[in-house]
XYZ file of C-alpha atoms in Angstrom:
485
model
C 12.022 8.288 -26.903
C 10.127 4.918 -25.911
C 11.958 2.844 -23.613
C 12.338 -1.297 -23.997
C 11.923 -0.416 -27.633
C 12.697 -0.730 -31.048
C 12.907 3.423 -31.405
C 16.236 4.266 -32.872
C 16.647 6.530 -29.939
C 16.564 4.313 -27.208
C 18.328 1.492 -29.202
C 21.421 3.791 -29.660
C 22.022 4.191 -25.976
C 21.372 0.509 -25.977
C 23.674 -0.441 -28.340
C 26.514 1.857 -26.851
C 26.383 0.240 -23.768
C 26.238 -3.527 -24.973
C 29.267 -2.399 -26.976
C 31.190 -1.995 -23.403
C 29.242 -4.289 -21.087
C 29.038 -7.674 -23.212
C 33.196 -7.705 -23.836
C 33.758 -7.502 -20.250
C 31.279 -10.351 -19.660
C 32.879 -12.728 -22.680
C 35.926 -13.305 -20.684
C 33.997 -15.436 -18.058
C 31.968 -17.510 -20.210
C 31.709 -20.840 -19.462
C 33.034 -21.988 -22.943
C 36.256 -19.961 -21.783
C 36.347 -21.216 -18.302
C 34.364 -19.277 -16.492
C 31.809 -19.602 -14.432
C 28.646 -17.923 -16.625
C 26.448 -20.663 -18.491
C 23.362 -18.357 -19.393
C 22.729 -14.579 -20.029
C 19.460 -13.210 -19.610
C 18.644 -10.352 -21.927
C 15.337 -8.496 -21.029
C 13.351 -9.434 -17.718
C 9.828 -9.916 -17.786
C 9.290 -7.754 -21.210
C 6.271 -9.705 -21.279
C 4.710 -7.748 -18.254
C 5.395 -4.323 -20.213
C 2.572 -3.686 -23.058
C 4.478 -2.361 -25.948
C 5.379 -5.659 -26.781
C 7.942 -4.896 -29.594
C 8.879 -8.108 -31.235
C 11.722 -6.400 -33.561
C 13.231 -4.856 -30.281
C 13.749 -8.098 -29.074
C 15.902 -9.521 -31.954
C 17.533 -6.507 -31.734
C 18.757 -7.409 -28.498
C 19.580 -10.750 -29.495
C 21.640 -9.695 -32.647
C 23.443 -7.528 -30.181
C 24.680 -10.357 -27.728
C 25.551 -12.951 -30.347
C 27.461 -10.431 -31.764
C 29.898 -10.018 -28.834
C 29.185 -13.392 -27.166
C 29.400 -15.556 -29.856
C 27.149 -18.775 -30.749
C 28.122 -21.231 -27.878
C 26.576 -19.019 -25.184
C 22.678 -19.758 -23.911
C 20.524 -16.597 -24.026
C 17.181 -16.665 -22.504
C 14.514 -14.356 -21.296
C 11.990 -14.704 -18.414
C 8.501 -14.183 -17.635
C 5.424 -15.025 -15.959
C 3.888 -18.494 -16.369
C 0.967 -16.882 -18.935
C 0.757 -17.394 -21.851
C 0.166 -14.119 -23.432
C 3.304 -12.971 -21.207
C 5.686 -15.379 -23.148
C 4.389 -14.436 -26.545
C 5.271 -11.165 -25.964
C 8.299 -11.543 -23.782
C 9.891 -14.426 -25.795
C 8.684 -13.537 -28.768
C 11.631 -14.654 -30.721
C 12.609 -18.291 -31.104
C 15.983 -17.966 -30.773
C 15.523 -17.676 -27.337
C 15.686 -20.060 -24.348
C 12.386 -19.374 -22.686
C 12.343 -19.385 -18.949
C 9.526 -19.085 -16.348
C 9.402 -17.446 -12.694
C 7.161 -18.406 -9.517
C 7.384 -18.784 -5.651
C 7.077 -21.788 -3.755
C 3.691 -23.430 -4.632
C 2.367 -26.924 -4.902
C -1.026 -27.252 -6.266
C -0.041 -25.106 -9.576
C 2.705 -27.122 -10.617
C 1.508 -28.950 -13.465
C -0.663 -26.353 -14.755
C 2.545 -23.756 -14.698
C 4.536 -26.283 -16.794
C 2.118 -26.870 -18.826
C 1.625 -23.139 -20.027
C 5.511 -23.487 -20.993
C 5.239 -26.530 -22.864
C 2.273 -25.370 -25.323
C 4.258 -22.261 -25.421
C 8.071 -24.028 -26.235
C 7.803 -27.840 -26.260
C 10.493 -29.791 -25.822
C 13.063 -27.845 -24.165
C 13.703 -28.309 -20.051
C 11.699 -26.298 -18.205
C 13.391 -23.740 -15.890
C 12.178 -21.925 -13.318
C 14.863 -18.837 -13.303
C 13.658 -17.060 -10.197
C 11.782 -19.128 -7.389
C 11.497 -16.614 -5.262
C 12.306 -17.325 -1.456
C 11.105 -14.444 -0.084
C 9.763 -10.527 -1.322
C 10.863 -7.062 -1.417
C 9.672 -4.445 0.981
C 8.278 -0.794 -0.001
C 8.491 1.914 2.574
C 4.971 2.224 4.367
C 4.183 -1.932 4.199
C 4.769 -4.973 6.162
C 8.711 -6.714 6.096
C 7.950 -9.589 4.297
C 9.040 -12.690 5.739
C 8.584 -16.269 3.877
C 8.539 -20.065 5.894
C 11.895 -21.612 5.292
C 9.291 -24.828 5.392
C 7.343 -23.462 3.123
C 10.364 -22.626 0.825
C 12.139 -26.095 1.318
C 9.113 -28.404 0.871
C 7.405 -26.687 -2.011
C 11.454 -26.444 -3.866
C 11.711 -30.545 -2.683
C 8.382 -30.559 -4.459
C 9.122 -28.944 -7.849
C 12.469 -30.994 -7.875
C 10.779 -34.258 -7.734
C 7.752 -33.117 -9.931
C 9.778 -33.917 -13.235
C 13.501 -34.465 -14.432
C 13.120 -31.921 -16.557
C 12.327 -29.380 -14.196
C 15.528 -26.509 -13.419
C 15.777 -24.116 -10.499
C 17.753 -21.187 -9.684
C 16.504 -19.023 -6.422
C 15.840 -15.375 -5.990
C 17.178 -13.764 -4.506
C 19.700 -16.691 -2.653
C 22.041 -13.988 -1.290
C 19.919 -10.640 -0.127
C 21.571 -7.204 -1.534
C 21.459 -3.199 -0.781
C 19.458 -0.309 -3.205
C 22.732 1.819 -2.118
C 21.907 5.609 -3.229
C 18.535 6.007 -5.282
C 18.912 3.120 -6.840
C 15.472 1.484 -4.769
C 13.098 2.173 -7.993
C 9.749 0.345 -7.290
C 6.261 0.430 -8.340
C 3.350 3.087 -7.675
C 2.261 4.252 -5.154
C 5.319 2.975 -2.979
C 8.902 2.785 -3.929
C 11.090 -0.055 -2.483
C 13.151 0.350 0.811
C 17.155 0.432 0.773
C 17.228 -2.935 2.014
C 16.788 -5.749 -0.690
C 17.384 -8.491 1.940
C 14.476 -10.259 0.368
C 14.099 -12.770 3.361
C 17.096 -14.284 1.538
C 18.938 -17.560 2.786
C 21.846 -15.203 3.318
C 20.889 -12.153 4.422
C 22.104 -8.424 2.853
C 24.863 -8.119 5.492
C 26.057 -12.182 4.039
C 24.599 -14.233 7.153
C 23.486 -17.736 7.279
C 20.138 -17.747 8.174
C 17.531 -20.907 9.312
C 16.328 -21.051 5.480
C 20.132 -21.367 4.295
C 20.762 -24.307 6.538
C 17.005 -26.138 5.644
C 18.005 -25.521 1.894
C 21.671 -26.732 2.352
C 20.101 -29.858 4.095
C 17.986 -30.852 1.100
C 20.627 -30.301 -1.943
C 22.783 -32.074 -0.306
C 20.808 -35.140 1.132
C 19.663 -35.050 -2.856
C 22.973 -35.157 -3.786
C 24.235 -37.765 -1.351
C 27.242 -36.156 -0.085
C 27.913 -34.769 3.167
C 27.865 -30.798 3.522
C 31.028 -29.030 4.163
C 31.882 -27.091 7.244
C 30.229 -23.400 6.820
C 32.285 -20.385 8.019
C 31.299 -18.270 10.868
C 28.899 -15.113 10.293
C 30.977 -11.669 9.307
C 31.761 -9.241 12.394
C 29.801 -6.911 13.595
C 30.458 -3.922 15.587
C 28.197 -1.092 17.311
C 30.168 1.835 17.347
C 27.735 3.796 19.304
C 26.119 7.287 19.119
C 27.550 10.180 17.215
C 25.881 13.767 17.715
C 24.826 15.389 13.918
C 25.760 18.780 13.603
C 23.222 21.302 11.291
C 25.541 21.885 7.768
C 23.439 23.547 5.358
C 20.095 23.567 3.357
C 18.782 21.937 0.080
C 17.877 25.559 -0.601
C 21.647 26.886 -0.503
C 22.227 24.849 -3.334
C 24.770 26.430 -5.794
C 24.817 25.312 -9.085
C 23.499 26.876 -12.778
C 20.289 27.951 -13.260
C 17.837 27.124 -16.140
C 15.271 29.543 -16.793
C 12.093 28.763 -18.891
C 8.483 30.230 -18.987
C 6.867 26.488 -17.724
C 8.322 23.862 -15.551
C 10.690 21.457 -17.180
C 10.454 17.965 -15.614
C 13.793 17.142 -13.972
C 14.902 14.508 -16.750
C 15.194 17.335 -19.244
C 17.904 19.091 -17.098
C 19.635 15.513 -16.472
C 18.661 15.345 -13.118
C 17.562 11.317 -13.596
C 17.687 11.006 -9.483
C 17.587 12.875 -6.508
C 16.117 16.668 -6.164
C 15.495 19.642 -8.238
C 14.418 23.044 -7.300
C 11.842 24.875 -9.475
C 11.051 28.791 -8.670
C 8.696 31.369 -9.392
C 8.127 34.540 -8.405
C 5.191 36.663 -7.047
C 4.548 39.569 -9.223
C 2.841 41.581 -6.547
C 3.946 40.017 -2.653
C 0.966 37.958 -1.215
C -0.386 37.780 2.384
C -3.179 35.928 3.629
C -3.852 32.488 1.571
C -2.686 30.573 -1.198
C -4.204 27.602 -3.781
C -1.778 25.990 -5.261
C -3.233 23.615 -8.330
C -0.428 20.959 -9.573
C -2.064 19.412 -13.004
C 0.937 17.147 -12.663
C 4.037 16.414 -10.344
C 5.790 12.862 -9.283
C 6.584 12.213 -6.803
C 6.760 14.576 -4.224
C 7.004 18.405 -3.736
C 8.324 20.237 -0.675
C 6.457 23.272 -0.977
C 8.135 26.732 0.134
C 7.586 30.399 0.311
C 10.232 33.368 0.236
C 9.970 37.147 1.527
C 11.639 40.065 0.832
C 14.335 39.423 3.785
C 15.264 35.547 2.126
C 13.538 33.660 4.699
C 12.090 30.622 3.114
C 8.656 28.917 5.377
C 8.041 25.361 4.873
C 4.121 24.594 4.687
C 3.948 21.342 3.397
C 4.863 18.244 1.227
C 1.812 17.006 -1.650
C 2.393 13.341 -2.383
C 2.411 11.251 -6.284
C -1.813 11.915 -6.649
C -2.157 14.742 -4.298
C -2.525 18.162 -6.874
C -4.059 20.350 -4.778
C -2.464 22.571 -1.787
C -3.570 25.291 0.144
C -1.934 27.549 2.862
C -3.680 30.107 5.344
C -0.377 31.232 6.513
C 1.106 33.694 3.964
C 3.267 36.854 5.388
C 4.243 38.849 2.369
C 6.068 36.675 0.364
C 7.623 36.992 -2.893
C 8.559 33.917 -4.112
C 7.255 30.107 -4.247
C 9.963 27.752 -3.976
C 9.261 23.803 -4.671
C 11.718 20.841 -3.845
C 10.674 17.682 -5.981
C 11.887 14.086 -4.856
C 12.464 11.504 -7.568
C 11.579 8.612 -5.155
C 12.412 5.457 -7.458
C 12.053 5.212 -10.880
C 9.388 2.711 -11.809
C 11.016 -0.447 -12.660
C 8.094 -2.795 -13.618
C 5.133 -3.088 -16.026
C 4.284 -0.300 -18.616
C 4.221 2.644 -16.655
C 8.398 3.137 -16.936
C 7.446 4.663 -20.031
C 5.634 7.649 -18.530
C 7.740 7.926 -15.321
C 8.964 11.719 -15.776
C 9.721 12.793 -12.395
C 9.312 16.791 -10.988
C 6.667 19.338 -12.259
C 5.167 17.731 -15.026
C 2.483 20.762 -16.240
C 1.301 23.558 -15.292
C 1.016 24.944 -11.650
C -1.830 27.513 -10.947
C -1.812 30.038 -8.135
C -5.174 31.147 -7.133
C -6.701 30.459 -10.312
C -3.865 31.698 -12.599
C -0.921 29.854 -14.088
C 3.069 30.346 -12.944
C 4.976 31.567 -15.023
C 8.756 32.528 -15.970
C 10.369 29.909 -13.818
C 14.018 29.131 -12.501
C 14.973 25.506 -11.937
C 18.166 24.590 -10.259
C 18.888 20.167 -9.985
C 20.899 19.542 -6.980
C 23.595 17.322 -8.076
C 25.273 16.186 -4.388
C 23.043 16.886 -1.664
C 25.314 15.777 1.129
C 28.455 18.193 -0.201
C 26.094 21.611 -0.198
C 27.360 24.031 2.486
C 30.537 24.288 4.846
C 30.965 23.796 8.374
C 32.255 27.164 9.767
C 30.230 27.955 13.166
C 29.076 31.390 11.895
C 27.564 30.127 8.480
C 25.601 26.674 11.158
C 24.085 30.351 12.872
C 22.535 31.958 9.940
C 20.591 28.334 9.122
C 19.049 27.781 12.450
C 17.343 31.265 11.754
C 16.610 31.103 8.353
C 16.104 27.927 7.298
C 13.031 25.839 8.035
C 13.306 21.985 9.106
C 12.621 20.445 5.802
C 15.457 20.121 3.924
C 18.270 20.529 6.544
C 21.545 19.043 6.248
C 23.714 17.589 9.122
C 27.181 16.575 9.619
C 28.553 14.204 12.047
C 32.124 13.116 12.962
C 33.231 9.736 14.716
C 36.245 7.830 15.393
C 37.074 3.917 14.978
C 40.275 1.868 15.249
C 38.505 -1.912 14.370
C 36.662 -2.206 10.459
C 33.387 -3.758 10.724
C 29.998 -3.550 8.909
C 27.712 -1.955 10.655
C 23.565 -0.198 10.830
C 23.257 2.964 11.052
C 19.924 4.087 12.807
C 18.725 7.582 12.192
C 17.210 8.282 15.720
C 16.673 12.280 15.798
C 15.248 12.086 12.203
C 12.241 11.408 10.534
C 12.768 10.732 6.671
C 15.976 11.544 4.253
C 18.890 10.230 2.841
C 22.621 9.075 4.597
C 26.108 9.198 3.262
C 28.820 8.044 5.212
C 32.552 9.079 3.963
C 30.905 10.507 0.880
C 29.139 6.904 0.244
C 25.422 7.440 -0.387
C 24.003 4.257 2.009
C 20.735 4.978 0.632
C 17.150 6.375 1.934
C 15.605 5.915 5.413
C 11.609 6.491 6.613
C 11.555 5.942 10.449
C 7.513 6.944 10.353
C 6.913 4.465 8.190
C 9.394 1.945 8.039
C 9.766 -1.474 7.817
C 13.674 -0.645 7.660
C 14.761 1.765 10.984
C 18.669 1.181 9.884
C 20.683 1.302 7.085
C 23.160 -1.734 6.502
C 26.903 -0.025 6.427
C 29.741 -2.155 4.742
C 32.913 -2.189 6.440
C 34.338 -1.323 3.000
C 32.772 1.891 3.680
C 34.484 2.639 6.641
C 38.199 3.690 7.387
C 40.377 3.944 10.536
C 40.464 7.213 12.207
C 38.311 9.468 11.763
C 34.832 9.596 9.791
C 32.186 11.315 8.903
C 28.052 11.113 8.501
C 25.958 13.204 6.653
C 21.894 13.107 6.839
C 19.692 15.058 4.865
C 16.434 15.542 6.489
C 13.496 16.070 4.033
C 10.502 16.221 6.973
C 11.110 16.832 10.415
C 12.527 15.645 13.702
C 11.443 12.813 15.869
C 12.989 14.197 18.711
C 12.525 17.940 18.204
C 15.511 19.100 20.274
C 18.346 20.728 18.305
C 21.194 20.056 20.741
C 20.394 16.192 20.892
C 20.172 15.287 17.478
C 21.737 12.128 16.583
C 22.436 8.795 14.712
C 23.315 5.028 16.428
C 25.793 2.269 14.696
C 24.404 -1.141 16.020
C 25.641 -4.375 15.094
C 22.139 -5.938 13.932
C 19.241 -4.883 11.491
C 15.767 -3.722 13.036
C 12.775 -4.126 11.639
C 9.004 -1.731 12.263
């Protein structure tokens, strides 16, 4: 099945969806008092090489058909002009641009749309006011000058010139939901640098933009409220829970590794493992001749112990180990980091063990795979069962609990001091990834709405190791402000 296609396939899933989305959405229509005057369909299609002209009318068809005729529809791409003859391909559309704050480019931006679509005003439907962060890179951070004199700028540059902002209010990538591009996925936080940030404050760019629209406007500004609350509710000491490897759920057993998306595991983890015919001691080569994105590589003996050695990152196929003590198994963790979610390579974005895997020159076979559905409800609590793990179970791949009490509902950051990198639920609400060796995020934004009085609870999965190695100290901080690396 091709994605952002015409393939029957993919345009039955489509079409099943639109069938339940677009009704909910024709309620708030502006022609029915509401408060929607445009609906984008597609973003950026032009940026993704297929190019499928009848998948775009498709799409069309599809919205007039619930939305009715009244009802602007438009798509959006770059200001190039081979983007907007494949990503507005169809007339019927209302063709939009997108670009940041720039001055010099004006004309020569607007003039790509008008060759393109004369005639029509010329809308700019994301001038971006910042830029997302991926885990490993810099937290970008944008003038509000910059922002407010090159917007003042394109306002003044023609009457017919539109504007809507991205992002205006900053949001969260709660759960896996971050997606990104290769080789880095984006962070949890999609704060963008936005005029209100993800947790819904004013910032210095809000109040320089809210000076300008309304000086253009010539009306006075009316009195803002205060920012939201925010409390720090302090330390709270994680508790080891289980293992990624305790996992219980059905097996799937085929001679070659399936990729995860075959089994329906389109996020998270999946387990693949194979045995040793004859156990091994000494060395292994492991050969991947394909894998996304990462795999937490494991050996079992005879006794059940499992020995971490290693993680192999997206490009990285080859692994070797020196430190092999008669095992009989090799058990692999995959990590579905983000789905790609821009340009042509969403098409080929299978995530797990995507061919064969050769062990000292000889292929794997007759595998068992086992997706992990809910990584933070694996395991139980009981004292005797937390025992067992700190023997047998290695680091990587840990689970803790945590337990804490509040009698005042406030949003909150969570920072993951004992840990390294992993994922955090709080009262069974998946906040979303962390990386504290990498950063730029070191806390997780925490909705009040998240939260209830009395008691509640934290769980961290841990997929490679401790930043503070000791056991008894491991723990997590709620602070009332974001920190950035």
């Amino acid at each position: 099945m091709k994605v952002r296609s015409s393939h029957p396939e993919y345009m039955k899933f489509v079409t099943k969806w639109f069938n339940v989305l677009l009704p909910c959405i024709k309620p708030y229509l502006y022609e029915n008092g509401g408060p929607i005057i445009m609906v984008q369909l597609e973003n950026e299609y032009g940026s993704y090489t297929p190019c499928d002209k009848i998948y775009l009318k498709e799409l069309y068809n599809l919205a007039r058909l619930h939305l009715g005729d009244k009802i602007l529809i438009f798509t959006t791409d770059g200001p190039v002009l081979g983007m907007l003859k494949c990503g507005s391909s169809d007339v019927r559309y209302f063709t939009t641009i997108d670009f940041g704050p720039t001055t010099a480019t004006v004309p020569k931006i607007f003039e790509v749309l008008e060759n393109f679509r004369p005639n029509q005003p010329w809308v700019n439907s994301e001038y971006y006011v910042g830029w997302l962060d991926v885990w490993g890179g810099i937290h970008h951070v944008t003038s509000p000058e910059w922002v407010v004199n090159a917007l003042n700028h394109l306002i003044q540059y023609s009457k017919r010139v539109n504007v809507n902002m991205y992002m205006f209010h900053g949001g969260t990538n709660f759960g896996f939901w971050n997606g990104g591009a290769r080789p880095e996925s984006s962070i949890t936080s999609y704060d963008y640098d936005a005029p209100i940030s993800e947790a819904g404050d004013i910032t210095r760019k809000y109040m320089l933009l809210r000076d300008l629209l309304f000086e253009r406007k010539g009306i006075e500004p009316p009195e803002l409220p205060k920012n939201i609350t925010k409390i720090s509710y302090g330390r709270v000491k994680m508790k080891l829970k289980s293992h990624l490897l305790k996992t219980e759920a059905p097996v799937t057993y085929s001679p070659s590794p399936l990729i995860m998306e075959s089994l329906r595991q389109y996020n998270g983890y999946m387990i693949y493992s194979v045995p040793v015919k004859v156990p091994l001691n000494g060395s292994i080569f492991l050969e991947f001749f394909g894998i996304s994105d990462i795999a937490h590589i494991f050996t079992g003996d005879q006794s059940g112990h499992y020995t971490f050695h290693g993680s192999l990152r997206y490009a990285n196929k080859i692994f070797q180990s020196n430190n092999i003590h008669n095992i009989v198994n090799i058990t692999i963790i995959t990590e579905n980091t983000g789905h790609i979610n821009y340009g042509y390579g969403m098409y080929l974005d299978n995530k797990g063990i995507t061919g064969p895997v050769m062990l000292n020159g000889k292929e794997l076979r007759d595998w068992r795979m086992i997706p992990i559905k809910d990584p933070f409800t694996i395991g139980s609590t009981r004292k005797t069962d937390i025992v067992s793990l700190e023997n047998m179970w290695p680091v990587p791949g840990r689970i803790y609990y945590g337990t804490f009490v509040i009698w005042m509902l406030a949003d909150t950051f969570i920072h993951p001091d004992s840990f390294a990198r992993g994922i955090i639920s709080v009262n069974g609400h998946h906040i979303g990834r962390f990386d504290q060796t990498r950063g730029p995020q070191l806390r997780l934004y925490v909705p009040k709405t998240f939260l209830k009085l009395g008691e509640n609870q934290i769980t961290v999965v841990e997929l490679q190791g401790f930043i503070k190695d000791n056991p008894n100290q491991v723990h997590v901080t709620f602070h009332d402000e974001m920190l950035w690396k």
